[in-house]
Tab-separated table of C-alpha atoms and ligand atoms in Angstrom:
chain	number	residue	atom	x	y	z
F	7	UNK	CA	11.735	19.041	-17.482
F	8	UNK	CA	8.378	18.198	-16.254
F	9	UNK	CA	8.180	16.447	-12.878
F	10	UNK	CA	5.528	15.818	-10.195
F	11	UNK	CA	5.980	15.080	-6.771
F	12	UNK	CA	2.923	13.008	-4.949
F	13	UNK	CA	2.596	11.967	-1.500
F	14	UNK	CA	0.418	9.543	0.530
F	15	UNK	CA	-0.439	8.394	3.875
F	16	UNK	CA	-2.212	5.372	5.962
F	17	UNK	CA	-3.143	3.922	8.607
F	18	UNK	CA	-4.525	0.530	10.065
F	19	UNK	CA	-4.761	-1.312	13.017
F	20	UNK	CA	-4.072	-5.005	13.498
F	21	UNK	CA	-6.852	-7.412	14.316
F	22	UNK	CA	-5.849	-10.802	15.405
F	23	UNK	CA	-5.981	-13.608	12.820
F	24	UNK	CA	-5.785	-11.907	9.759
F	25	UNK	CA	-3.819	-12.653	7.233
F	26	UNK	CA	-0.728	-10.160	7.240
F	27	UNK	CA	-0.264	-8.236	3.565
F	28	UNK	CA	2.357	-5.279	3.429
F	29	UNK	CA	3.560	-3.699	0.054
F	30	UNK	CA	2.303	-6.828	-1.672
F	31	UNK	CA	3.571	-9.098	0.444
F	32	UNK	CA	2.594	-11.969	2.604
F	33	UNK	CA	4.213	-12.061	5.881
F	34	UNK	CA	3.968	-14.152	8.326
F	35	UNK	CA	2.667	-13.178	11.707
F	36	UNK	CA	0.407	-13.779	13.902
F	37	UNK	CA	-2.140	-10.853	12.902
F	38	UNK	CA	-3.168	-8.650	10.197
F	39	UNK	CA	-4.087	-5.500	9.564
F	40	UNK	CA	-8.345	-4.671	9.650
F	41	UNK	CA	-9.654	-2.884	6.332
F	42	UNK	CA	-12.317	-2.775	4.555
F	43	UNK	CA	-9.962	-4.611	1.826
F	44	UNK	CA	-6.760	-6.619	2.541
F	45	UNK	CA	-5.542	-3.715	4.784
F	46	UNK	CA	-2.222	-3.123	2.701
F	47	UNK	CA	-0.934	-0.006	4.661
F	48	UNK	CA	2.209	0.535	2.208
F	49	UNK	CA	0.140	0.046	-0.947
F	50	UNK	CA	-2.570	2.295	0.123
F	51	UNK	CA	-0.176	4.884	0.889
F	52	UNK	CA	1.710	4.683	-2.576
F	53	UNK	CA	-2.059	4.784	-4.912
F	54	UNK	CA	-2.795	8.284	-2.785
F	55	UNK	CA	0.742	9.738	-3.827
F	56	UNK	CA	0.478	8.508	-7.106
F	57	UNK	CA	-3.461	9.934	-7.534
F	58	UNK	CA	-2.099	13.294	-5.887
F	59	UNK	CA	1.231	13.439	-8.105
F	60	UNK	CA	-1.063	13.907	-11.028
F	61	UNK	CA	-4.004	15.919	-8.982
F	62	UNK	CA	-6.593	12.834	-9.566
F	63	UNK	CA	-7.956	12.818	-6.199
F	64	UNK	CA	-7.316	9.798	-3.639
F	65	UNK	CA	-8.291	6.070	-3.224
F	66	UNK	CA	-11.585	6.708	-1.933
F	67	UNK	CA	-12.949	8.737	-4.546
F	68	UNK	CA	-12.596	5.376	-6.654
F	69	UNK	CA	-12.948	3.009	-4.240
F	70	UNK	CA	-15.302	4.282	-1.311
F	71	UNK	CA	-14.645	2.624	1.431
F	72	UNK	CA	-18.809	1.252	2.259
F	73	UNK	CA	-18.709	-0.312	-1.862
F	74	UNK	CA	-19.337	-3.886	-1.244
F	75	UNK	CA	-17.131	-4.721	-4.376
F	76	UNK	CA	-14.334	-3.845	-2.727
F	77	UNK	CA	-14.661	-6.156	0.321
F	78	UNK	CA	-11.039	-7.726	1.192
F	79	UNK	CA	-10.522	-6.251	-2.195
F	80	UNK	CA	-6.564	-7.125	-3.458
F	81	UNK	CA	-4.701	-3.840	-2.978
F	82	UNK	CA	-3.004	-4.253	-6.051
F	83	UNK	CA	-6.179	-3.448	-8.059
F	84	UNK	CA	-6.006	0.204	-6.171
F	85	UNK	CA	-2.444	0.897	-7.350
F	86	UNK	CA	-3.133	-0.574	-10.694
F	87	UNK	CA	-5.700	2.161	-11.236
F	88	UNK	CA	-3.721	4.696	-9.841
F	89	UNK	CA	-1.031	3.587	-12.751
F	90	UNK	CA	-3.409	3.906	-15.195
F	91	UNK	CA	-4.092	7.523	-13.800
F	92	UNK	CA	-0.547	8.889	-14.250
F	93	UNK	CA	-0.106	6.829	-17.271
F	94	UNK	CA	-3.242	8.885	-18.888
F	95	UNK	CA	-1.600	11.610	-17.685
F	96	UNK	CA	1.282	11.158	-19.459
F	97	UNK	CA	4.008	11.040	-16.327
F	98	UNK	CA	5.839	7.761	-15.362
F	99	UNK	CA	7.664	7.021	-12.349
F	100	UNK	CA	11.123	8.317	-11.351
F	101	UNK	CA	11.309	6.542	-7.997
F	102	UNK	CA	9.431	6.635	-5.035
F	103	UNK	CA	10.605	6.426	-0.994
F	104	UNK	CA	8.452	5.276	1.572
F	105	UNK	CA	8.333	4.579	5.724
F	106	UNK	CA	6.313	2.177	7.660
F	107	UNK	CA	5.743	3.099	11.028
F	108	UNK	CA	4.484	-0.271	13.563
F	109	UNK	CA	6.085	-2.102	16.419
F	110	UNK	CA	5.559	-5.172	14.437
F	111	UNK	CA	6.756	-7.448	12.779
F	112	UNK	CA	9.986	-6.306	12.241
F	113	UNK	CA	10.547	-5.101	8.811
F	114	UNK	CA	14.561	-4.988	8.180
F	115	UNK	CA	14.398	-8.860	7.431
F	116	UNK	CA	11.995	-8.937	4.732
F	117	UNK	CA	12.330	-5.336	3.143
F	118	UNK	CA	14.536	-6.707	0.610
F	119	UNK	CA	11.363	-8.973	-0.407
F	120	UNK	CA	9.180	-5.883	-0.169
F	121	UNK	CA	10.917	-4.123	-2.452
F	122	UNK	CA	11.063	-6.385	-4.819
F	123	UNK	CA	7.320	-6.632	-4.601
F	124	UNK	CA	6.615	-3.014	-4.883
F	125	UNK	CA	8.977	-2.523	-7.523
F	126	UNK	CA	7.272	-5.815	-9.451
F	127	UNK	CA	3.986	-3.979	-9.197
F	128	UNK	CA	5.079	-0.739	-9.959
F	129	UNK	CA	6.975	-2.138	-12.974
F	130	UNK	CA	10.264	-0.023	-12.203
F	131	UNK	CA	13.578	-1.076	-11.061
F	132	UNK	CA	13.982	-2.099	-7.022
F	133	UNK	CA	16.854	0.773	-7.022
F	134	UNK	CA	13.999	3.252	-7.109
F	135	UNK	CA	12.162	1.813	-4.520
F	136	UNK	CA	12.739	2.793	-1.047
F	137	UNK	CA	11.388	1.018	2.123
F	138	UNK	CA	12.052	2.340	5.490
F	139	UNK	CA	10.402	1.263	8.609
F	140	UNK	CA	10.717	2.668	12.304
F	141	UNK	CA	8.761	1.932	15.941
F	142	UNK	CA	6.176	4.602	16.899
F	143	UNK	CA	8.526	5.362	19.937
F	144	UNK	CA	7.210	7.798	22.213
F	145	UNK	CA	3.346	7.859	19.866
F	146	UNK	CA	1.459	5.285	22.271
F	147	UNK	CA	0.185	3.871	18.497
F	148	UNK	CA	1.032	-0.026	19.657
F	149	UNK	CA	-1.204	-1.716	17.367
F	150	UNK	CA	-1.286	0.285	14.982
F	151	UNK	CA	0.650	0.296	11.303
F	152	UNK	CA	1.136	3.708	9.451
F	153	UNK	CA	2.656	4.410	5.610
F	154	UNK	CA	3.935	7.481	4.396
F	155	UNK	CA	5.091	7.681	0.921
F	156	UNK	CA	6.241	10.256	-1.801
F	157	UNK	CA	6.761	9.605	-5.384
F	158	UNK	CA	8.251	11.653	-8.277
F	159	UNK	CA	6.917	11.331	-11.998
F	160	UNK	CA	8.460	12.573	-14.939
F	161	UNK	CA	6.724	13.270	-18.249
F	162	UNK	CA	6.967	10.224	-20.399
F	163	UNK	CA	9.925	10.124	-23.498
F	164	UNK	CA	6.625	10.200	-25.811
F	165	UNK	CA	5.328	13.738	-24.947
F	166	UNK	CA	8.929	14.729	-24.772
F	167	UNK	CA	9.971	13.683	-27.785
F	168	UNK	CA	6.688	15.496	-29.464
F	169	UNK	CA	7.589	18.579	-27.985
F	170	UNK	CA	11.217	18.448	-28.724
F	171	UNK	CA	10.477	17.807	-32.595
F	172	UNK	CA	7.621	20.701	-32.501
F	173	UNK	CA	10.062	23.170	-31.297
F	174	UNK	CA	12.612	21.804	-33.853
F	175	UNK	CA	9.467	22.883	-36.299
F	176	UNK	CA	8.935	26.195	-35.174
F	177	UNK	CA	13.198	27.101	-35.378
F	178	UNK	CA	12.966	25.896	-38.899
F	179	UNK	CA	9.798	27.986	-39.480
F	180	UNK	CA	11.291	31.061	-37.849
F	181	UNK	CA	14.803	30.726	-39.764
F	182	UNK	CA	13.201	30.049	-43.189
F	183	UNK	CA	11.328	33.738	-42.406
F	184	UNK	CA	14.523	35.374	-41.847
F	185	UNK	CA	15.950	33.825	-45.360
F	186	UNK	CA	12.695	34.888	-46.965
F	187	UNK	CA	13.138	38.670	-45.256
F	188	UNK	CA	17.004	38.664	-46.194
F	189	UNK	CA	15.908	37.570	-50.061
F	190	UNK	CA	13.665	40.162	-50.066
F	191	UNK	CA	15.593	42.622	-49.197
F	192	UNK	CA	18.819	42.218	-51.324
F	193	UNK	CA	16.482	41.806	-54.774
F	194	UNK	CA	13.243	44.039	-53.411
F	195	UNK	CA	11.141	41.595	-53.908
F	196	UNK	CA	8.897	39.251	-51.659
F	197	UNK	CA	9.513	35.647	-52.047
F	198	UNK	CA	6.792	33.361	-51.915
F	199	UNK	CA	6.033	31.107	-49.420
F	200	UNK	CA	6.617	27.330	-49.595
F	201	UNK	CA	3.173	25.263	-50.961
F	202	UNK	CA	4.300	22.991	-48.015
F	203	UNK	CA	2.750	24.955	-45.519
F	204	UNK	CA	4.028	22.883	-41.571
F	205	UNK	CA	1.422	24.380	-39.869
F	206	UNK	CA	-0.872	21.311	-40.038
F	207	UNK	CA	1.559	18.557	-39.343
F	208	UNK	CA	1.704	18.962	-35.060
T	14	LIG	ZN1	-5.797	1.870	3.835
């Protein structure tokens, strides 16, 4: 089986009047978080463990953070292109778990909504979608939202499938030799080899 584990962390801090966007979603409250784009905390956190899963760098060697195109950029276009990455690289997601670490809002009521909206984005199932969220108690961080997240990949059915039906090849290959050696032996004489040579088809 081959499987990648990625992990990602951010940070923001609030600025009064802001609109508030976390894992997608708009929440109401009275501030948001400062960025150079909309600030997304979670969604930044989930494009670094997806660009490290598959050893692609992080989200500011595609998106540094002084390009004015990326201005209160949509977060969604940073995770999109992290997709594409792993996709590329032949891995889809397994699931992924993340924490949010801030004071407030309070998460619990509207992580059911924010999983939903990761998961939409992420195009898997809201079962493999995990959103946690505690207080910085005792880290003096007040205004202040942090993301950690970690994501496991699996190589996609595709690549799988190829190798499976390669090695299915090479067992044929290898048992037609030992018929041919077996032949050989019992009449003393070396059988040809088939015109259909397999060696071309992978
Ligand atoms: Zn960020």
């Amino acid at each position: 089986m081959d499987i990648r584990i990625g992990y990602g962390f951010d940070s923001h801090a609030f600025k009064a009047g802001a609109p508030l966007k976390i894992g997608g979603l708009s929440i109401d409250h009275p501030e948001g978080l400062a960025g150079h784009s909309d600030g997304d905390v979670l969604l930044h956190a989930i494009t670094d463990a997806l660009l490290g899963a598959v050893s692609a760098g992080d989200i500011g060697t595609f998106f540094p953070p002084g390009d004015p195109r990326w201005r209160d950029a949509d977060s969604t276009i940073f995770l999109n292109l992290a997709m594409e990455e792993i996709r590329n690289a032949g891995f889809r997601i397994v699931n992924l778990d993340t924490t949010l670490i801030l004071n407030a809002p309070r998460i619990g009521p509207v992580a059911g909504a924010m999983r939903e909206s990761v998961a939409d984005l992420l195009g898997i199932a809201p079962g493999n979608v995990g959103i946690k969220a505690k207080t910085p108690e005792g880290l003096n961080i007040d205004h202040v939202a942090q993301a950690h997240a970690v994501v496991l990949l699996e190589r996609t059915e595709e690549e799988g499938d190829l190798q499976t039906m390669t090695a299915m090849m090479e067992s044929q290959r290898q048992l037609e030799d030992v018929v041919r050696d077996l032949v050989s032996q019992v009449h003393g004489v070396e059988v040809k080899k088939s015109p259909f040579d397999t060696d071309d088809i992978t």
